[in-house]
């Protein structure tokens, strides 16, 4: 597993990598993680339960825990780690992870197969999206398989990564057959409903999100005062931090809602369940969302969900467990009013909702489906250097030659490293974590 985003950071990608790795280990596979360091504590090699080995590479971050694209400086670390650990397949995560994209470039020199998972939705118009989409397209030209967390995310990744090929029957372009959809999951036992029924006299609407524009916090700022005015028995609990926190503080002061809107600040993941069970309704106002693991956690904790109809959100829950709204103020007011009526009448059963989510999503099934993708990749034919150069040239008249030069120079640098430090001189790892011994100690 390779990504810029991993423990000790907390987030959807970080949790996905850890849970998928843990379940693959339980299924008998050897899994390691490569990420950047977090000085002074997370440097070098560390172990996480249940036997997950993590390499923290000494690369500095530039923003949001992402490293600057290096291409060549990562190759010496990558080559040694992959060779020492006898790795057969690398799985990169997240479009904005430089380490993940560079690992896909380097892996083919070692005969290692590649898989990439995209966790987010991106646009096509602004300069940042255009640049990141071109970087993604270059990385995915030679990847062996792509996994997306929702069907909407799949459509977005196919367009951004140019994952097309010519049909055998005609010259028409079709989506490459190695693009899969495997959703996120959760540990349902960590999100059990409240042991005692939540009072219906005062209804709490819970919001747990990064307080940023992309998460639709402007919609929350606009709708919260109107909901408090329309429903005297409805209060808000808002957890999270971000640049839009000041907007929430200002609207709370302006409308004198200090006793109606509770701002918790940053919430640790282990405390999320305790915050969720205080409420009856979970509100998601995101303007773009590939999957929305927070929605799944809230539904598992027994909350009725109200969400904007964006991205892959409509794929997460049955329609009787969630109310959708357009990302507009008036329509969000309508959906919240419907949710308040449903909860007030006792038409939503938290225990039943928990059981349904528990049956829908589990990490064991995600690991099993990912295994099938790995097996298909290992059995597929590997591309040689000439084929990879030809596919890279398809990026366009400007990007194509640039990335082809990067590919060729990367190959030459790899050959130089093979001469400078031959693989047979490396200190290979022969002893691994013995899970049976660990179970006996437990």
Tab-separated table of C-alpha atoms in Angstrom:
chain	number	residue	atom	x	y	z
A	1	UNK	CA	0.000	0.000	0.000
A	2	UNK	CA	1.470	3.361	-1.008
A	3	UNK	CA	0.026	6.805	-0.343
A	4	UNK	CA	0.856	10.199	1.115
A	5	UNK	CA	-2.184	9.839	3.336
A	6	UNK	CA	-1.815	7.437	6.245
A	7	UNK	CA	-1.542	7.185	10.037
A	8	UNK	CA	-1.053	9.274	12.166
A	9	UNK	CA	-3.267	11.461	9.961
A	10	UNK	CA	-6.985	10.719	10.236
A	11	UNK	CA	-9.336	10.623	7.258
A	12	UNK	CA	-11.259	8.466	4.838
A	13	UNK	CA	-8.240	7.443	2.736
A	14	UNK	CA	-6.117	6.747	5.800
A	15	UNK	CA	-8.822	4.570	7.362
A	16	UNK	CA	-9.458	2.743	4.072
A	17	UNK	CA	-5.781	1.817	3.670
A	18	UNK	CA	-5.460	0.598	7.255
A	19	UNK	CA	-8.674	-1.463	7.305
A	20	UNK	CA	-8.044	-3.003	3.876
A	21	UNK	CA	-4.463	-3.875	4.887
A	22	UNK	CA	-5.583	-5.401	8.207
A	23	UNK	CA	-8.192	-7.593	6.512
A	24	UNK	CA	-5.778	-8.707	3.792
A	25	UNK	CA	-3.327	-9.701	6.526
A	26	UNK	CA	-6.047	-11.724	8.225
A	27	UNK	CA	-6.652	-13.472	4.899
A	28	UNK	CA	-3.019	-14.630	4.829
A	29	UNK	CA	-1.326	-11.953	2.738
A	30	UNK	CA	1.811	-10.010	3.573
A	31	UNK	CA	1.088	-6.253	3.493
A	32	UNK	CA	3.352	-3.271	4.082
A	33	UNK	CA	2.631	0.461	3.808
A	34	UNK	CA	4.921	3.132	2.340
A	35	UNK	CA	4.175	6.761	3.198
A	36	UNK	CA	6.022	9.949	4.127
A	37	UNK	CA	7.403	10.609	7.583
A	38	UNK	CA	5.832	12.658	10.373
A	39	UNK	CA	8.794	13.951	12.450
A	40	UNK	CA	9.761	13.513	15.190
A	41	UNK	CA	7.700	10.422	16.069
A	42	UNK	CA	6.731	8.676	12.848
A	43	UNK	CA	10.045	8.113	11.059
A	44	UNK	CA	11.803	4.995	9.823
A	45	UNK	CA	9.994	1.675	10.204
A	46	UNK	CA	7.027	1.232	12.545
A	47	UNK	CA	4.562	-1.573	13.256
A	48	UNK	CA	0.807	-1.269	13.688
A	49	UNK	CA	-1.571	-3.958	14.872
A	50	UNK	CA	-2.394	-6.529	13.539
A	51	UNK	CA	1.164	-6.825	12.190
A	52	UNK	CA	1.168	-4.019	9.607
A	53	UNK	CA	4.677	-2.801	8.780
A	54	UNK	CA	4.921	0.880	7.809
A	55	UNK	CA	7.858	2.573	6.083
A	56	UNK	CA	7.939	6.329	6.753
A	57	UNK	CA	10.067	7.868	3.964
A	58	UNK	CA	11.850	11.151	4.883
A	59	UNK	CA	10.020	13.401	2.424
A	60	UNK	CA	8.637	16.806	3.529
A	61	UNK	CA	5.029	17.759	2.795
A	62	UNK	CA	3.897	20.889	0.977
A	63	UNK	CA	0.163	21.081	1.787
A	64	UNK	CA	-2.599	18.866	3.223
A	65	UNK	CA	-0.097	16.085	3.990
A	66	UNK	CA	0.833	15.734	0.301
A	67	UNK	CA	4.457	15.610	-0.847
A	68	UNK	CA	5.930	17.483	-3.767
A	69	UNK	CA	6.130	15.338	-6.943
A	70	UNK	CA	9.718	14.021	-7.044
A	71	UNK	CA	9.655	11.161	-9.574
A	72	UNK	CA	13.336	10.230	-9.361
A	73	UNK	CA	14.232	10.820	-5.692
A	74	UNK	CA	11.656	8.246	-4.562
A	75	UNK	CA	13.093	5.482	-6.773
A	76	UNK	CA	16.108	4.548	-4.552
A	77	UNK	CA	13.847	4.123	-1.499
A	78	UNK	CA	11.150	2.337	-3.472
A	79	UNK	CA	13.530	-0.098	-5.175
A	80	UNK	CA	15.213	-1.154	-1.928
A	81	UNK	CA	11.965	-1.587	0.020
A	82	UNK	CA	10.176	-3.543	-2.704
A	83	UNK	CA	13.154	-5.825	-3.291
A	84	UNK	CA	13.867	-6.393	0.423
A	85	UNK	CA	10.254	-7.225	1.237
A	86	UNK	CA	9.715	-9.523	-1.803
A	87	UNK	CA	6.684	-7.508	-2.957
A	88	UNK	CA	4.719	-8.763	-5.980
A	89	UNK	CA	2.064	-6.027	-6.272
A	90	UNK	CA	1.756	-2.393	-5.198
A	91	UNK	CA	-1.564	-0.671	-4.491
A	92	UNK	CA	-1.485	3.137	-4.697
A	93	UNK	CA	-4.225	5.306	-3.186
A	94	UNK	CA	-5.549	8.841	-3.853
A	95	UNK	CA	-5.158	11.038	-6.932
A	96	UNK	CA	-3.249	13.731	-5.044
A	97	UNK	CA	-0.659	11.298	-3.676
A	98	UNK	CA	2.677	11.922	-5.395
A	99	UNK	CA	4.169	8.807	-3.811
A	100	UNK	CA	1.366	6.676	-5.232
A	101	UNK	CA	1.719	7.986	-8.776
A	102	UNK	CA	5.502	7.699	-8.715
A	103	UNK	CA	5.289	4.133	-7.383
A	104	UNK	CA	3.208	3.147	-10.418
A	105	UNK	CA	5.949	4.595	-12.657
A	106	UNK	CA	8.759	2.771	-10.861
A	107	UNK	CA	7.067	-0.582	-10.205
A	108	UNK	CA	7.298	-1.880	-13.785
A	109	UNK	CA	11.115	-1.818	-13.683
A	110	UNK	CA	10.989	-4.416	-10.906
A	111	UNK	CA	8.342	-6.561	-12.577
A	112	UNK	CA	5.860	-5.577	-9.858
A	113	UNK	CA	2.181	-5.283	-10.802
A	114	UNK	CA	0.203	-2.116	-10.071
A	115	UNK	CA	-3.282	-1.231	-8.798
A	116	UNK	CA	-4.651	2.256	-8.112
A	117	UNK	CA	-7.657	3.299	-6.018
A	118	UNK	CA	-9.243	6.722	-6.529
A	119	UNK	CA	-11.165	8.094	-3.547
A	120	UNK	CA	-12.298	11.546	-4.699
A	121	UNK	CA	-14.120	13.493	-7.388
A	122	UNK	CA	-12.406	16.347	-9.232
A	123	UNK	CA	-13.520	18.921	-11.782
A	124	UNK	CA	-12.187	19.739	-15.227
A	125	UNK	CA	-12.261	23.532	-15.478
A	126	UNK	CA	-9.947	25.199	-12.944
A	127	UNK	CA	-6.173	25.239	-13.316
A	128	UNK	CA	-5.534	22.961	-10.335
A	129	UNK	CA	-7.901	20.288	-11.690
A	130	UNK	CA	-6.374	20.470	-15.179
A	131	UNK	CA	-2.875	19.954	-13.775
A	132	UNK	CA	-3.784	17.131	-11.384
A	133	UNK	CA	-5.874	15.396	-14.044
A	134	UNK	CA	-2.930	15.400	-16.454
A	135	UNK	CA	-0.666	13.964	-13.745
A	136	UNK	CA	-3.279	11.285	-13.037
A	137	UNK	CA	-3.682	10.427	-16.734
A	138	UNK	CA	0.094	9.987	-17.044
A	139	UNK	CA	0.207	7.669	-14.033
A	140	UNK	CA	-2.758	5.558	-15.132
A	141	UNK	CA	-1.628	5.035	-18.715
A	142	UNK	CA	0.312	1.944	-17.654
A	143	UNK	CA	-1.449	0.868	-14.457
A	144	UNK	CA	-2.709	-2.710	-14.409
A	145	UNK	CA	-6.058	-2.019	-12.685
A	146	UNK	CA	-8.048	0.900	-11.269
A	147	UNK	CA	-10.524	0.687	-8.386
A	148	UNK	CA	-13.107	3.375	-7.614
A	149	UNK	CA	-15.285	3.621	-4.507
A	150	UNK	CA	-18.515	4.430	-6.362
A	151	UNK	CA	-19.973	4.247	-9.868
A	152	UNK	CA	-20.043	8.036	-10.051
A	153	UNK	CA	-16.405	8.056	-8.993
A	154	UNK	CA	-15.675	5.519	-11.732
A	155	UNK	CA	-17.157	7.793	-14.406
A	156	UNK	CA	-15.145	10.723	-13.058
A	157	UNK	CA	-11.878	8.768	-12.920
A	158	UNK	CA	-12.372	7.313	-16.404
A	159	UNK	CA	-12.745	10.813	-17.860
A	160	UNK	CA	-9.927	12.373	-15.833
A	161	UNK	CA	-7.514	9.473	-16.361
A	162	UNK	CA	-8.420	8.950	-20.035
A	163	UNK	CA	-9.059	5.266	-19.345
A	164	UNK	CA	-10.243	4.446	-22.861
A	165	UNK	CA	-9.106	2.049	-25.531
A	166	UNK	CA	-10.217	1.272	-29.068
A	167	UNK	CA	-12.848	-1.417	-29.458
A	168	UNK	CA	-11.811	-4.599	-31.281
A	169	UNK	CA	-14.916	-4.480	-33.465
A	170	UNK	CA	-14.638	-0.808	-34.482
A	171	UNK	CA	-12.580	2.310	-33.983
A	172	UNK	CA	-14.940	3.523	-31.247
A	173	UNK	CA	-13.468	4.175	-27.811
A	174	UNK	CA	-14.628	2.026	-24.911
A	175	UNK	CA	-13.763	2.058	-21.208
A	176	UNK	CA	-10.856	-0.196	-20.321
A	177	UNK	CA	-12.064	-3.479	-18.746
A	178	UNK	CA	-9.665	-3.176	-15.792
A	179	UNK	CA	-11.649	-0.388	-14.049
A	180	UNK	CA	-13.557	-1.762	-11.033
A	181	UNK	CA	-15.945	-0.431	-8.391
A	182	UNK	CA	-15.447	-1.557	-4.771
A	183	UNK	CA	-17.151	0.624	-2.139
A	184	UNK	CA	-15.836	1.674	1.229
A	185	UNK	CA	-16.920	-0.109	4.396
A	186	UNK	CA	-16.871	0.353	8.147
A	187	UNK	CA	-16.609	-1.595	11.382
A	188	UNK	CA	-20.262	-1.626	12.406
A	189	UNK	CA	-19.451	-2.594	15.993
A	190	UNK	CA	-17.767	0.798	16.452
A	191	UNK	CA	-20.951	2.678	15.522
A	192	UNK	CA	-23.731	1.115	17.554
A	193	UNK	CA	-26.873	3.194	18.272
A	194	UNK	CA	-27.473	4.748	21.675
A	195	UNK	CA	-28.457	2.234	24.349
A	196	UNK	CA	-31.355	4.476	25.395
A	197	UNK	CA	-33.739	6.029	22.832
A	198	UNK	CA	-32.954	9.657	21.988
A	199	UNK	CA	-35.654	12.055	23.206
A	200	UNK	CA	-38.003	13.197	20.439
A	201	UNK	CA	-38.911	16.394	22.298
A	202	UNK	CA	-35.606	18.052	21.367
A	203	UNK	CA	-34.187	16.953	18.024
A	204	UNK	CA	-30.465	17.361	17.425
A	205	UNK	CA	-29.057	17.629	13.912
A	206	UNK	CA	-25.424	16.465	13.810
A	207	UNK	CA	-22.865	17.773	11.333
A	208	UNK	CA	-19.377	16.195	11.305
A	209	UNK	CA	-17.244	17.525	8.503
A	210	UNK	CA	-14.230	19.549	7.561
A	211	UNK	CA	-15.494	23.123	7.606
A	212	UNK	CA	-14.476	24.016	4.051
A	213	UNK	CA	-16.204	25.304	0.927
A	214	UNK	CA	-16.172	21.908	-0.790
A	215	UNK	CA	-18.140	20.462	2.125
A	216	UNK	CA	-20.962	22.965	1.528
A	217	UNK	CA	-20.562	24.821	4.818
A	218	UNK	CA	-22.011	27.928	3.169
A	219	UNK	CA	-25.261	25.954	2.818
A	220	UNK	CA	-25.128	25.080	6.511
A	221	UNK	CA	-24.539	28.728	7.420
A	222	UNK	CA	-27.588	29.752	5.372
A	223	UNK	CA	-29.975	27.008	6.507
A	224	UNK	CA	-29.202	26.598	10.215
A	225	UNK	CA	-30.813	29.910	11.345
A	226	UNK	CA	-33.910	29.238	9.241
A	227	UNK	CA	-34.330	25.731	10.681
A	228	UNK	CA	-33.890	27.037	14.234
A	229	UNK	CA	-36.535	29.677	13.545
A	230	UNK	CA	-38.998	27.206	11.982
A	231	UNK	CA	-38.515	24.458	14.596
A	232	UNK	CA	-38.016	25.700	18.182
A	233	UNK	CA	-37.230	22.126	19.321
A	234	UNK	CA	-34.386	21.566	16.815
A	235	UNK	CA	-30.743	22.212	17.719
A	236	UNK	CA	-27.466	21.700	15.858
A	237	UNK	CA	-24.246	19.934	16.913
A	238	UNK	CA	-21.357	20.784	14.584
A	239	UNK	CA	-17.996	18.997	14.806
A	240	UNK	CA	-14.961	19.774	12.714
A	241	UNK	CA	-12.468	22.480	11.907
A	242	UNK	CA	-11.533	24.465	8.844
A	243	UNK	CA	-11.537	27.863	7.133
A	244	UNK	CA	-15.338	28.209	7.365
A	245	UNK	CA	-15.407	28.002	11.168
A	246	UNK	CA	-15.472	31.798	11.465
A	247	UNK	CA	-18.583	31.942	9.257
A	248	UNK	CA	-20.404	29.604	11.631
A	249	UNK	CA	-19.289	31.599	14.646
A	250	UNK	CA	-20.507	34.821	13.041
A	251	UNK	CA	-23.931	33.465	12.076
A	252	UNK	CA	-24.382	32.038	15.567
A	253	UNK	CA	-23.572	35.435	17.102
A	254	UNK	CA	-25.698	37.362	14.615
A	255	UNK	CA	-28.844	35.306	15.252
A	256	UNK	CA	-28.201	34.774	18.997
A	257	UNK	CA	-28.112	30.981	18.615
A	258	UNK	CA	-25.365	30.175	21.109
A	259	UNK	CA	-27.708	27.770	22.925
A	260	UNK	CA	-29.018	26.213	19.681
A	261	UNK	CA	-25.831	25.641	17.653
A	262	UNK	CA	-23.062	23.814	19.508
A	263	UNK	CA	-19.605	23.984	17.924
A	264	UNK	CA	-17.341	21.140	19.091
A	265	UNK	CA	-14.216	21.919	17.087
A	266	UNK	CA	-12.021	19.029	15.898
A	267	UNK	CA	-13.409	15.590	16.822
A	268	UNK	CA	-11.141	12.545	17.115
A	269	UNK	CA	-12.289	9.516	15.169
A	270	UNK	CA	-12.645	7.436	18.317
A	271	UNK	CA	-15.106	10.047	19.652
A	272	UNK	CA	-17.248	10.232	16.503
A	273	UNK	CA	-19.746	7.626	17.679
A	274	UNK	CA	-20.272	9.423	21.010
A	275	UNK	CA	-21.100	12.627	19.127
A	276	UNK	CA	-23.384	10.905	16.617
A	277	UNK	CA	-25.585	9.183	19.200
A	278	UNK	CA	-26.432	12.562	20.735
A	279	UNK	CA	-28.522	13.361	17.651
A	280	UNK	CA	-31.351	11.972	15.571
A	281	UNK	CA	-30.516	13.460	12.156
A	282	UNK	CA	-27.192	13.634	10.327
A	283	UNK	CA	-26.713	16.443	7.827
A	284	UNK	CA	-24.257	16.301	4.907
A	285	UNK	CA	-24.038	19.445	2.776
A	286	UNK	CA	-21.115	18.458	0.511
A	287	UNK	CA	-20.919	20.003	-2.941
A	288	UNK	CA	-18.896	17.032	-4.211
A	289	UNK	CA	-18.485	13.575	-2.668
A	290	UNK	CA	-17.218	10.338	-4.153
A	291	UNK	CA	-18.585	8.072	-1.439
A	292	UNK	CA	-19.135	9.782	1.930
A	293	UNK	CA	-17.988	7.456	4.703
A	294	UNK	CA	-19.353	9.907	7.320
A	295	UNK	CA	-22.861	9.259	5.996
A	296	UNK	CA	-22.350	5.524	6.390
A	297	UNK	CA	-21.077	5.912	9.953
A	298	UNK	CA	-24.039	8.113	10.889
A	299	UNK	CA	-26.577	5.691	9.416
A	300	UNK	CA	-24.887	2.805	11.218
A	301	UNK	CA	-25.185	4.755	14.487
A	302	UNK	CA	-28.942	4.936	13.913
A	303	UNK	CA	-29.321	8.489	12.613
A	304	UNK	CA	-31.638	9.482	9.801
A	305	UNK	CA	-29.549	11.123	7.054
A	306	UNK	CA	-30.182	14.284	5.049
A	307	UNK	CA	-27.708	14.928	2.235
A	308	UNK	CA	-27.187	16.891	-0.921
A	309	UNK	CA	-27.615	14.754	-4.029
A	310	UNK	CA	-24.061	14.945	-5.337
A	311	UNK	CA	-21.432	12.492	-6.579
A	312	UNK	CA	-21.720	8.940	-5.311
A	313	UNK	CA	-23.918	9.768	-2.290
A	314	UNK	CA	-27.135	8.326	-3.854
A	315	UNK	CA	-25.407	4.927	-4.075
A	316	UNK	CA	-24.713	4.605	-0.347
A	317	UNK	CA	-28.078	4.010	1.382
A	318	UNK	CA	-31.622	2.892	0.538
A	319	UNK	CA	-34.016	5.781	-0.048
A	320	UNK	CA	-36.003	5.095	3.129
A	321	UNK	CA	-32.906	5.841	5.236
A	322	UNK	CA	-31.944	9.154	3.626
A	323	UNK	CA	-33.550	12.323	2.261
A	324	UNK	CA	-31.893	14.094	-0.646
A	325	UNK	CA	-31.819	17.762	-1.553
A	326	UNK	CA	-30.337	19.815	-4.325
A	327	UNK	CA	-27.309	21.841	-3.192
A	328	UNK	CA	-29.600	24.835	-2.741
A	329	UNK	CA	-30.765	26.573	0.426
A	330	UNK	CA	-34.531	26.215	-0.100
A	331	UNK	CA	-34.416	22.559	-1.113
A	332	UNK	CA	-32.192	21.721	1.847
A	333	UNK	CA	-34.750	23.371	4.146
A	334	UNK	CA	-37.438	21.150	2.584
A	335	UNK	CA	-35.401	17.961	3.101
A	336	UNK	CA	-34.571	18.857	6.700
A	337	UNK	CA	-38.232	19.604	7.412
A	338	UNK	CA	-39.169	16.164	6.072
A	339	UNK	CA	-36.502	14.545	8.241
A	340	UNK	CA	-37.714	16.371	11.361
A	341	UNK	CA	-41.256	15.136	10.662
A	342	UNK	CA	-40.066	11.529	10.152
A	343	UNK	CA	-38.041	11.512	13.383
A	344	UNK	CA	-40.799	13.256	15.380
A	345	UNK	CA	-43.351	10.626	14.321
A	346	UNK	CA	-40.993	7.762	15.243
A	347	UNK	CA	-40.902	6.435	11.666
A	348	UNK	CA	-37.144	5.785	11.765
A	349	UNK	CA	-35.852	2.827	13.783
A	350	UNK	CA	-32.146	3.248	14.754
A	351	UNK	CA	-31.655	-0.432	15.631
A	352	UNK	CA	-33.054	-1.602	12.294
A	353	UNK	CA	-30.915	0.977	10.453
A	354	UNK	CA	-27.795	-0.308	12.225
A	355	UNK	CA	-28.512	-3.916	11.279
A	356	UNK	CA	-29.153	-3.021	7.644
A	357	UNK	CA	-25.896	-1.060	7.314
A	358	UNK	CA	-24.033	-3.862	9.077
A	359	UNK	CA	-25.287	-6.287	6.423
A	360	UNK	CA	-24.568	-3.906	3.549
A	361	UNK	CA	-20.959	-3.033	4.272
A	362	UNK	CA	-18.094	-4.969	5.845
A	363	UNK	CA	-14.350	-4.903	5.316
A	364	UNK	CA	-14.121	-8.670	4.894
A	365	UNK	CA	-16.146	-8.461	1.694
A	366	UNK	CA	-14.134	-5.453	0.472
A	367	UNK	CA	-10.890	-7.390	1.029
A	368	UNK	CA	-12.305	-10.421	-0.797
A	369	UNK	CA	-13.338	-8.336	-3.818
A	370	UNK	CA	-9.954	-6.608	-3.832
A	371	UNK	CA	-8.294	-10.028	-3.826
A	372	UNK	CA	-10.174	-10.865	-7.031
A	373	UNK	CA	-8.768	-7.711	-8.657
A	374	UNK	CA	-5.254	-8.605	-7.477
A	375	UNK	CA	-5.611	-12.121	-8.886
A	376	UNK	CA	-6.758	-10.776	-12.262
A	377	UNK	CA	-3.831	-8.342	-12.355
A	378	UNK	CA	-1.229	-10.995	-11.521
A	379	UNK	CA	-2.601	-13.298	-14.233
A	380	UNK	CA	-2.721	-10.550	-16.888
A	381	UNK	CA	0.055	-9.982	-19.405
A	382	UNK	CA	2.687	-7.463	-18.345
A	383	UNK	CA	3.535	-4.555	-20.667
A	384	UNK	CA	7.092	-4.169	-21.904
A	385	UNK	CA	8.947	-0.852	-22.048
A	386	UNK	CA	8.082	-0.173	-25.689
A	387	UNK	CA	4.376	-0.694	-25.064
A	388	UNK	CA	4.513	1.628	-22.067
A	389	UNK	CA	6.271	4.299	-24.128
A	390	UNK	CA	3.642	4.039	-26.860
A	391	UNK	CA	0.801	4.382	-24.343
A	392	UNK	CA	2.544	7.346	-22.702
A	393	UNK	CA	2.857	9.135	-26.043
A	394	UNK	CA	-0.951	9.045	-26.292
A	395	UNK	CA	-1.115	11.761	-23.620
A	396	UNK	CA	-0.855	14.419	-26.329
A	397	UNK	CA	1.625	16.405	-28.432
A	398	UNK	CA	3.100	18.208	-25.407
A	399	UNK	CA	2.512	16.000	-22.356
A	400	UNK	CA	3.228	12.788	-24.279
A	401	UNK	CA	6.893	13.493	-25.118
A	402	UNK	CA	7.539	15.040	-21.681
A	403	UNK	CA	6.282	11.996	-19.784
A	404	UNK	CA	7.974	9.615	-22.215
A	405	UNK	CA	11.290	11.331	-21.470
A	406	UNK	CA	10.568	10.978	-17.741
A	407	UNK	CA	9.858	7.268	-18.280
A	408	UNK	CA	13.094	6.705	-20.220
A	409	UNK	CA	15.224	8.657	-17.743
A	410	UNK	CA	13.580	6.714	-14.924
A	411	UNK	CA	14.622	3.461	-16.623
A	412	UNK	CA	18.201	4.703	-17.012
A	413	UNK	CA	18.287	5.792	-13.359
A	414	UNK	CA	17.004	2.356	-12.356
A	415	UNK	CA	19.808	0.679	-14.354
A	416	UNK	CA	22.343	2.966	-12.674
A	417	UNK	CA	21.019	1.965	-9.238
A	418	UNK	CA	21.197	-1.702	-10.243
A	419	UNK	CA	24.869	-1.199	-11.117
A	420	UNK	CA	25.623	0.889	-8.033
A	421	UNK	CA	23.806	-1.353	-5.561
A	422	UNK	CA	22.926	-4.761	-7.069
A	423	UNK	CA	19.841	-6.437	-5.658
A	424	UNK	CA	21.795	-9.505	-4.551
A	425	UNK	CA	23.762	-7.251	-2.159
A	426	UNK	CA	20.629	-6.026	-0.382
A	427	UNK	CA	19.695	-7.136	3.115
A	428	UNK	CA	16.515	-9.099	2.394
A	429	UNK	CA	13.739	-9.575	4.934
A	430	UNK	CA	13.404	-13.261	5.847
A	431	UNK	CA	11.461	-13.141	9.116
A	432	UNK	CA	7.893	-11.886	9.198
A	433	UNK	CA	5.235	-11.239	11.792
A	434	UNK	CA	3.995	-14.564	13.178
A	435	UNK	CA	0.265	-14.110	13.766
A	436	UNK	CA	-0.160	-17.494	15.446
A	437	UNK	CA	2.401	-16.548	18.101
A	438	UNK	CA	0.659	-13.224	18.628
A	439	UNK	CA	-2.696	-14.970	19.125
A	440	UNK	CA	-1.126	-17.276	21.703
A	441	UNK	CA	0.214	-14.270	23.651
A	442	UNK	CA	-3.257	-12.705	23.592
